[in-house]
Short mmCIF file of C-alpha atoms in Angstrom, two decimals:
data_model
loop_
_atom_site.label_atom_id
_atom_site.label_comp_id
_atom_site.label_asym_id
_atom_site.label_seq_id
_atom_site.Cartn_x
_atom_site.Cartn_y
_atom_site.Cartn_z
CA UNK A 437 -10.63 15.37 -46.67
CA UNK A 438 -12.42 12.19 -47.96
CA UNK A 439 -9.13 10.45 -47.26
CA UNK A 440 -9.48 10.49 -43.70
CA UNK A 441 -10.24 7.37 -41.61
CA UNK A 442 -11.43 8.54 -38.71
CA UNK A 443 -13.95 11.39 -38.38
CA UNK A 444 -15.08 13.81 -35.36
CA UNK A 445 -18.56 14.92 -35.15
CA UNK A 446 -20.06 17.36 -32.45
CA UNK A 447 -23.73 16.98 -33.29
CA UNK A 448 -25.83 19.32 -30.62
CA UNK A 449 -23.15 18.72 -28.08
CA UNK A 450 -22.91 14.81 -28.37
CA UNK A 451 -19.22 14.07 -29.59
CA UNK A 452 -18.97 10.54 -31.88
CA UNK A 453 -15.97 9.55 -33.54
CA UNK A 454 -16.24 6.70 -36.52
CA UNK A 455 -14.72 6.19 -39.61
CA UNK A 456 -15.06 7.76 -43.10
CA UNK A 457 -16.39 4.81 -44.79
CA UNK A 458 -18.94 4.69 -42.42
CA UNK A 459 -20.62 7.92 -43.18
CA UNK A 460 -19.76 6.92 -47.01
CA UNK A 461 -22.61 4.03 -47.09
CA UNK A 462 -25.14 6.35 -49.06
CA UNK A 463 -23.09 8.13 -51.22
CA UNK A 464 -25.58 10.89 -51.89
CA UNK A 465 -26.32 11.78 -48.51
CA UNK A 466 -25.16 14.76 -46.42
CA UNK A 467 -23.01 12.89 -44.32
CA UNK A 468 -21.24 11.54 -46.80
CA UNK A 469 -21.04 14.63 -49.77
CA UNK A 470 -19.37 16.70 -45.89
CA UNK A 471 -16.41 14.67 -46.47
CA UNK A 472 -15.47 15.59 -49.88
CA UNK A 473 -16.55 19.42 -49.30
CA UNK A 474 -19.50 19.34 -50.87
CA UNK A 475 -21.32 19.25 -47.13
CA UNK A 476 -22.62 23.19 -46.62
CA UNK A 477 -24.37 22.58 -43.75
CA UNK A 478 -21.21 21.42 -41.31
CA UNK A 479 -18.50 23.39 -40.12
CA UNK A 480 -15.06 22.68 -39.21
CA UNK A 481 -13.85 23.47 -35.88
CA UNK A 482 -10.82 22.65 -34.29
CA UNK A 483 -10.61 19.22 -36.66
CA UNK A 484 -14.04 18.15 -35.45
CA UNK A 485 -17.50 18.69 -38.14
CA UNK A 486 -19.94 20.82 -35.94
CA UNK A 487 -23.98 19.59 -36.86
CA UNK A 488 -26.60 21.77 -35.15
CA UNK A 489 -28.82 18.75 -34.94
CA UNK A 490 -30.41 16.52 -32.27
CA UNK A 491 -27.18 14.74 -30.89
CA UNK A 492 -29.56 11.71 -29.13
CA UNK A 493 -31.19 11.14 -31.62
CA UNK A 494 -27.94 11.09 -34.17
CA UNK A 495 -26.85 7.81 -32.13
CA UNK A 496 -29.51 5.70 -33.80
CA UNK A 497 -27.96 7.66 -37.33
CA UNK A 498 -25.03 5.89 -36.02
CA UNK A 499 -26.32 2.79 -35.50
CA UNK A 500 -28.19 2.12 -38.81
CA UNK A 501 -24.74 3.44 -40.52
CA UNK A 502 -23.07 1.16 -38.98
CA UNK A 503 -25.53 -1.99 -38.92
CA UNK A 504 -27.65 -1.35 -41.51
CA UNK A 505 -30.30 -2.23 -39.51
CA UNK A 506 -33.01 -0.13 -37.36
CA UNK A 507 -33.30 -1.64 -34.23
CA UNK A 508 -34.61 0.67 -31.28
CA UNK A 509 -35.17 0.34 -27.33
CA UNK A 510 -38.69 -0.79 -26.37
CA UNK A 511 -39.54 2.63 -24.81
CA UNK A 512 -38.55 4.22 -28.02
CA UNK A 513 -41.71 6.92 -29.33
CA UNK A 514 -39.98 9.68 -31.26
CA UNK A 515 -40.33 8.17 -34.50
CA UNK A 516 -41.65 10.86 -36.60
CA UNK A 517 -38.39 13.07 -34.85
CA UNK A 518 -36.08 10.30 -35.80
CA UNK A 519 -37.59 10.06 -39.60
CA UNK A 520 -37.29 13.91 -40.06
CA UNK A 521 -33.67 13.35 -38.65
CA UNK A 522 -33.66 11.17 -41.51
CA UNK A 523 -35.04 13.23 -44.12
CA UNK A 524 -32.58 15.67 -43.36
CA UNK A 525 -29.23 13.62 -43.17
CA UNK A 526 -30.49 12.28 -46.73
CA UNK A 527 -30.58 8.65 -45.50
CA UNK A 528 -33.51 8.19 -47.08
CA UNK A 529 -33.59 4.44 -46.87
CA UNK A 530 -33.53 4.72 -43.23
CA UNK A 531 -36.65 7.15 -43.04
CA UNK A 532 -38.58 4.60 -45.34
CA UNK A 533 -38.15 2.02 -42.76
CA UNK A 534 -38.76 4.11 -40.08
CA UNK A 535 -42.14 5.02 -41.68
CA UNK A 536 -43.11 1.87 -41.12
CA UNK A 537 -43.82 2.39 -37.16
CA UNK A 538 -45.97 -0.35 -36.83
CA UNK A 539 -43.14 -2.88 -37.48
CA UNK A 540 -40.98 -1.14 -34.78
CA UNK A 541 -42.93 -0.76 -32.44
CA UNK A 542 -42.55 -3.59 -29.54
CA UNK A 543 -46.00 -5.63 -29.03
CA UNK A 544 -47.10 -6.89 -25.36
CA UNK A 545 -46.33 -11.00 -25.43
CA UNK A 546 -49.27 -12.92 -23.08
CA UNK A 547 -47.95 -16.56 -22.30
CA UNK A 548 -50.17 -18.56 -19.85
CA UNK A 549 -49.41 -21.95 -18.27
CA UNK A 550 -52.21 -24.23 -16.77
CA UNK A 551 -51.32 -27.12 -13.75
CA UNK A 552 -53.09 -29.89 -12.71
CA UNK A 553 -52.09 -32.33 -9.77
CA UNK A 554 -53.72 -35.39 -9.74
CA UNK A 555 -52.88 -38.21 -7.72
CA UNK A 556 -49.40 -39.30 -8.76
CA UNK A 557 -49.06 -37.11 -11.99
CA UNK A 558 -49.06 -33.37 -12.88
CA UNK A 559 -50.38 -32.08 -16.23
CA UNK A 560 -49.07 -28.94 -18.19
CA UNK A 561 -50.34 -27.12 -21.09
CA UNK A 562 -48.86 -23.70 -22.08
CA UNK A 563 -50.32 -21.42 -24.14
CA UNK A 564 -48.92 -18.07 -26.06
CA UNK A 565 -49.70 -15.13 -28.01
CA UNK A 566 -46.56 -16.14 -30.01
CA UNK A 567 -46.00 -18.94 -31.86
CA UNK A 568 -42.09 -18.49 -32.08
CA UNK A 569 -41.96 -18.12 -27.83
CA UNK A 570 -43.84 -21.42 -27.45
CA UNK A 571 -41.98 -23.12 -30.37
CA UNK A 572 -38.42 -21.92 -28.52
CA UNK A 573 -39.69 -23.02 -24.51
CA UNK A 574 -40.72 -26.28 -26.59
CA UNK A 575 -36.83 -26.79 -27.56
CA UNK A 576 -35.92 -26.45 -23.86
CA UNK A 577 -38.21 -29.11 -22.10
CA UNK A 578 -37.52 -32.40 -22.77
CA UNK A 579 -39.76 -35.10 -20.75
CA UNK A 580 -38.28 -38.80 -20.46
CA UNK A 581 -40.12 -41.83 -19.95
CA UNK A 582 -39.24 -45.51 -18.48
CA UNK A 583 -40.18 -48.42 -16.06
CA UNK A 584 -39.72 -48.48 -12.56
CA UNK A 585 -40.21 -51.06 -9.73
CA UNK A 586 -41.34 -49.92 -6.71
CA UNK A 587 -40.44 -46.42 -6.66
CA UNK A 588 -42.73 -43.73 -6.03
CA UNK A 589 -43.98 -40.16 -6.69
CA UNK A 590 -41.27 -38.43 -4.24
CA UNK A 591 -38.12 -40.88 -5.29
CA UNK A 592 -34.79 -38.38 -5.75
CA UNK A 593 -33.22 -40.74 -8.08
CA UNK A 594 -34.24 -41.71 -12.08
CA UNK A 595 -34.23 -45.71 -12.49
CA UNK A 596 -31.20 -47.11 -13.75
CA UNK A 597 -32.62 -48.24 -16.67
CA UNK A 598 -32.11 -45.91 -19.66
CA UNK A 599 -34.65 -43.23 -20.42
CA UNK A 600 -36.31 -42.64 -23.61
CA UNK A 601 -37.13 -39.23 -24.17
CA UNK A 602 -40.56 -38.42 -25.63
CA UNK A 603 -42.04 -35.79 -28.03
CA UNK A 604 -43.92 -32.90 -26.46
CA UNK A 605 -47.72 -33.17 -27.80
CA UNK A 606 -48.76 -29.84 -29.86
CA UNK A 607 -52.11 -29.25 -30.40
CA UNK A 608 -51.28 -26.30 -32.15
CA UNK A 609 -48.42 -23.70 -33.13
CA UNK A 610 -49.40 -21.63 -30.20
CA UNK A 611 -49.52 -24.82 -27.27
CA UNK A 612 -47.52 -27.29 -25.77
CA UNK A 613 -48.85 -30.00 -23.61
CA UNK A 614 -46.72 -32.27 -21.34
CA UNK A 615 -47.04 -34.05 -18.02
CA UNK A 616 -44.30 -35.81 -15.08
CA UNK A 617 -44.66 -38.25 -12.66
CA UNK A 618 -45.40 -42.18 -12.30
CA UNK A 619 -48.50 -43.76 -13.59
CA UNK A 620 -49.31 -47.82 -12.32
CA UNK A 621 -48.76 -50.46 -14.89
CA UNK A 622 -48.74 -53.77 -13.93
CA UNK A 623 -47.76 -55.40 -10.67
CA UNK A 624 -44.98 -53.40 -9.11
CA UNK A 625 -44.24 -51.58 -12.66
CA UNK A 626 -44.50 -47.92 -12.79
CA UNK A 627 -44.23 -45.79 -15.70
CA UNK A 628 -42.40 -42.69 -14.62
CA UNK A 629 -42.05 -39.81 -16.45
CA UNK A 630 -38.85 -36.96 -15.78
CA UNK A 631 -38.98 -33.40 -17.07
CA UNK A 632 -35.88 -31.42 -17.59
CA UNK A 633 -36.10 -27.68 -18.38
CA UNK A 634 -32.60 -26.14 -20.56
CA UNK A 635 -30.22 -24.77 -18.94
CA UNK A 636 -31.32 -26.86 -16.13
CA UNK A 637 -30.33 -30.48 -16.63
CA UNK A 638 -32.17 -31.93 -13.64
CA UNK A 639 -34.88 -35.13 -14.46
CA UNK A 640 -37.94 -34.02 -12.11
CA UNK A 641 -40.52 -36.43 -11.52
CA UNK A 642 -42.68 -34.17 -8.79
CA UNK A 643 -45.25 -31.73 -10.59
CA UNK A 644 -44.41 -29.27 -8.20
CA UNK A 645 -40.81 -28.92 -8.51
CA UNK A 646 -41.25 -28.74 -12.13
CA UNK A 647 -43.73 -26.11 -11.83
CA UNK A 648 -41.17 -24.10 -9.72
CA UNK A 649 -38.49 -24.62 -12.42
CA UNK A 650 -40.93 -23.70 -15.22
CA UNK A 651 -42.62 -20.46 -13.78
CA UNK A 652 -38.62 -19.35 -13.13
CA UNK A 653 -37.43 -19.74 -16.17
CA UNK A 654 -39.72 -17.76 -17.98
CA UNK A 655 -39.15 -14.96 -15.31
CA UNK A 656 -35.87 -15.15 -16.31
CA UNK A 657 -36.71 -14.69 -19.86
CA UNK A 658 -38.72 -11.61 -19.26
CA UNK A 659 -41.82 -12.61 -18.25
CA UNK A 660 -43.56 -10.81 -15.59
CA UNK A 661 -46.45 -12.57 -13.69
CA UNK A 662 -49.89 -11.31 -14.13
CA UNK A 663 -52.17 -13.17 -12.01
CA UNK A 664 -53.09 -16.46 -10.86
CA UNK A 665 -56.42 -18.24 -10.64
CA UNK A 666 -58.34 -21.39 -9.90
CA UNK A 667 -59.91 -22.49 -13.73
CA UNK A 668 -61.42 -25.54 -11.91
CA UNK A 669 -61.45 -26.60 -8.20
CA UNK A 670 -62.81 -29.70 -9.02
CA UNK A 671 -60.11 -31.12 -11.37
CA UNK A 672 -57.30 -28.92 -9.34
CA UNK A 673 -56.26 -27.03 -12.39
CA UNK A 674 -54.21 -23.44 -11.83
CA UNK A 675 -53.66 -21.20 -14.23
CA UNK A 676 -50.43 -18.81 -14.25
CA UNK A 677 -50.73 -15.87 -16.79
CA UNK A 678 -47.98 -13.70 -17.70
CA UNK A 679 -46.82 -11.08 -20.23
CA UNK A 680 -43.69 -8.93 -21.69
CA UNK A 681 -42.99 -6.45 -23.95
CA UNK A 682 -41.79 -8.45 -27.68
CA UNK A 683 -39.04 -6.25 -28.66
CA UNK A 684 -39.62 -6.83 -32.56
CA UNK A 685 -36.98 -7.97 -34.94
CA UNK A 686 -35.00 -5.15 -36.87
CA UNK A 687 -35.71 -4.17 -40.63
CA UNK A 688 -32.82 -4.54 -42.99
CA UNK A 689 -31.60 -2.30 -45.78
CA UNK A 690 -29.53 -4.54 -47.94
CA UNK A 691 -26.56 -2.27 -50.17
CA UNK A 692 -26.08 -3.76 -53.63
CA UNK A 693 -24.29 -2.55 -56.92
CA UNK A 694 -26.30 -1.61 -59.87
CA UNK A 695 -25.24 -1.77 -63.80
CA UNK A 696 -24.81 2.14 -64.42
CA UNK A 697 -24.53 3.15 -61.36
CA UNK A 698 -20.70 4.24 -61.34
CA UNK A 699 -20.09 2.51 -58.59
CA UNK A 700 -22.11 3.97 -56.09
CA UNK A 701 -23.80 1.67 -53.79
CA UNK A 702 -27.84 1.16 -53.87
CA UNK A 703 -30.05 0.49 -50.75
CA UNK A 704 -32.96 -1.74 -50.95
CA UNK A 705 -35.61 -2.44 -48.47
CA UNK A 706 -35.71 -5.95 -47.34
CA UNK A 707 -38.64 -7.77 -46.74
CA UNK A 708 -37.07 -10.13 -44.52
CA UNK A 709 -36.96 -8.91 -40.71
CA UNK A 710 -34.12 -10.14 -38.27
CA UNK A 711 -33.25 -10.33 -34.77
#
């Protein structure tokens, strides 16, 4: 029986198919001691291992068999169900991690984004709960900078001169502050500046097009808008708050071999998270 690669379960009326070594990760669980006929608890029917068990519930089994990881949907709450599922499986690596509920559980994200127009120039500054968010949207804007003769707020084109891109300022791990548009030098010298916003590879000079691009991207990245508001009439700044559910990284059980161990593999509990 432990020869076989692929396996049948019916667990509560869910059917999964996988292989043998994949119920073989923790040697001295159930799952694993059913397919060398030390497994009590299971019966074979018709070629298929019959588990009178929670069958939705088995799928995340499946998952961390197969991953090694515990990663769950955002609107995930049986936790305690899933750790007794656990407990009874044997995977007892799995229910330690689950047991730790408050790293699984996803956490509400607030990102807010201030604009101000003034005159020929438009002013950002974008704040978030999350310092890895605002250090990821700082990796997609890009703002350039150059000299221009004659051209103005509203011109389509970038100068033909080359453009030098510029670093975004950071007051901080959780804020980003850039701004766009032309600023008077000297004579007929402007200094325009062009913000582009990955995937988008436009150069926008107008504050308002930029603020179009900006508010849809992170719309597209989750973000659901909250409200708007006025923070100061006088100076013309707007303020855009928004928020989503952080789905949080997955915790890790890393399998390693131990002196005396005859082979059998050990799980540890890693301390490092991941995606």
């Amino acid at each position: 029986m432990s020869k076989r690669e692929v396996v049948i379960l019916s667990v509560g009326g869910v059917r999964f198919v996988t292989r043998a070594s994949t119920l073989q990760q923790f040697p001295e669980s159930k799952l694993a001691r059913m397919l060398s006929d030390d497994g009590h608890e299971f019966k074979l029917v018709n070629g298929e291992f019959f588990v009178d068990r929670d069958g939705t519930l088995f799928t995340y089994i499946m998952d961390f068999l197969r991953t090694l990881q515990v990663s769950l949907p955002t609107d995930f709450s049986d936790y305690q169900r899933l750790q007794r599922e656990a407990e009874f499986y044997g995977l007892y690596p799995l229910a330690d991690l689950l047991s730790q509920e408050h790293l699984l559980k996803p956490r509400l994200e607030i990102l807010e984004v201030r604009f101000s127009l003034q005159e020929m120039q438009a002013f950002f500054r974008i704040f978030g709960s999350c310092s890895t968010t605002v250090e990821t949207l700082s990796e997609q804007i890009t703002v350039f900078a150059g000299q221009q003769s004659g051209q103005s707020w509203n011109s389509p084109f970038p100068s033909q001169k080359p453009l030098v891109p510029l670093p975004l300022e950071r007051p901080s791990h959780h804020d980003m502050v850039f701004q766009c548009g032309t600023d008077y030098s000297a004579g007929d010298q402007f200094v325009a500046r062009y913000v582009s916003i990955k995937p988008d590879n436009r150069k926008l000079i107008n504050g308002t097009n930029v603020l179009g691009l900006l508010l849809d991207t992170l719309l597209k990245d989750g973000f659901r808008l909250i409200s708007t508001r006025t923070v100061s009439s006088e100076e013309k700044v707007e303020c855009y708050s928004f928020e989503r559910m952080r789905r949080p990284p997955g915790l890790t059980v890393r399998m390693s071999q131990t002196p005396g161990s005859s082979g059998a593999a050990q799980a540890k509990r890693s301390q490092v998270q991941k995606g």
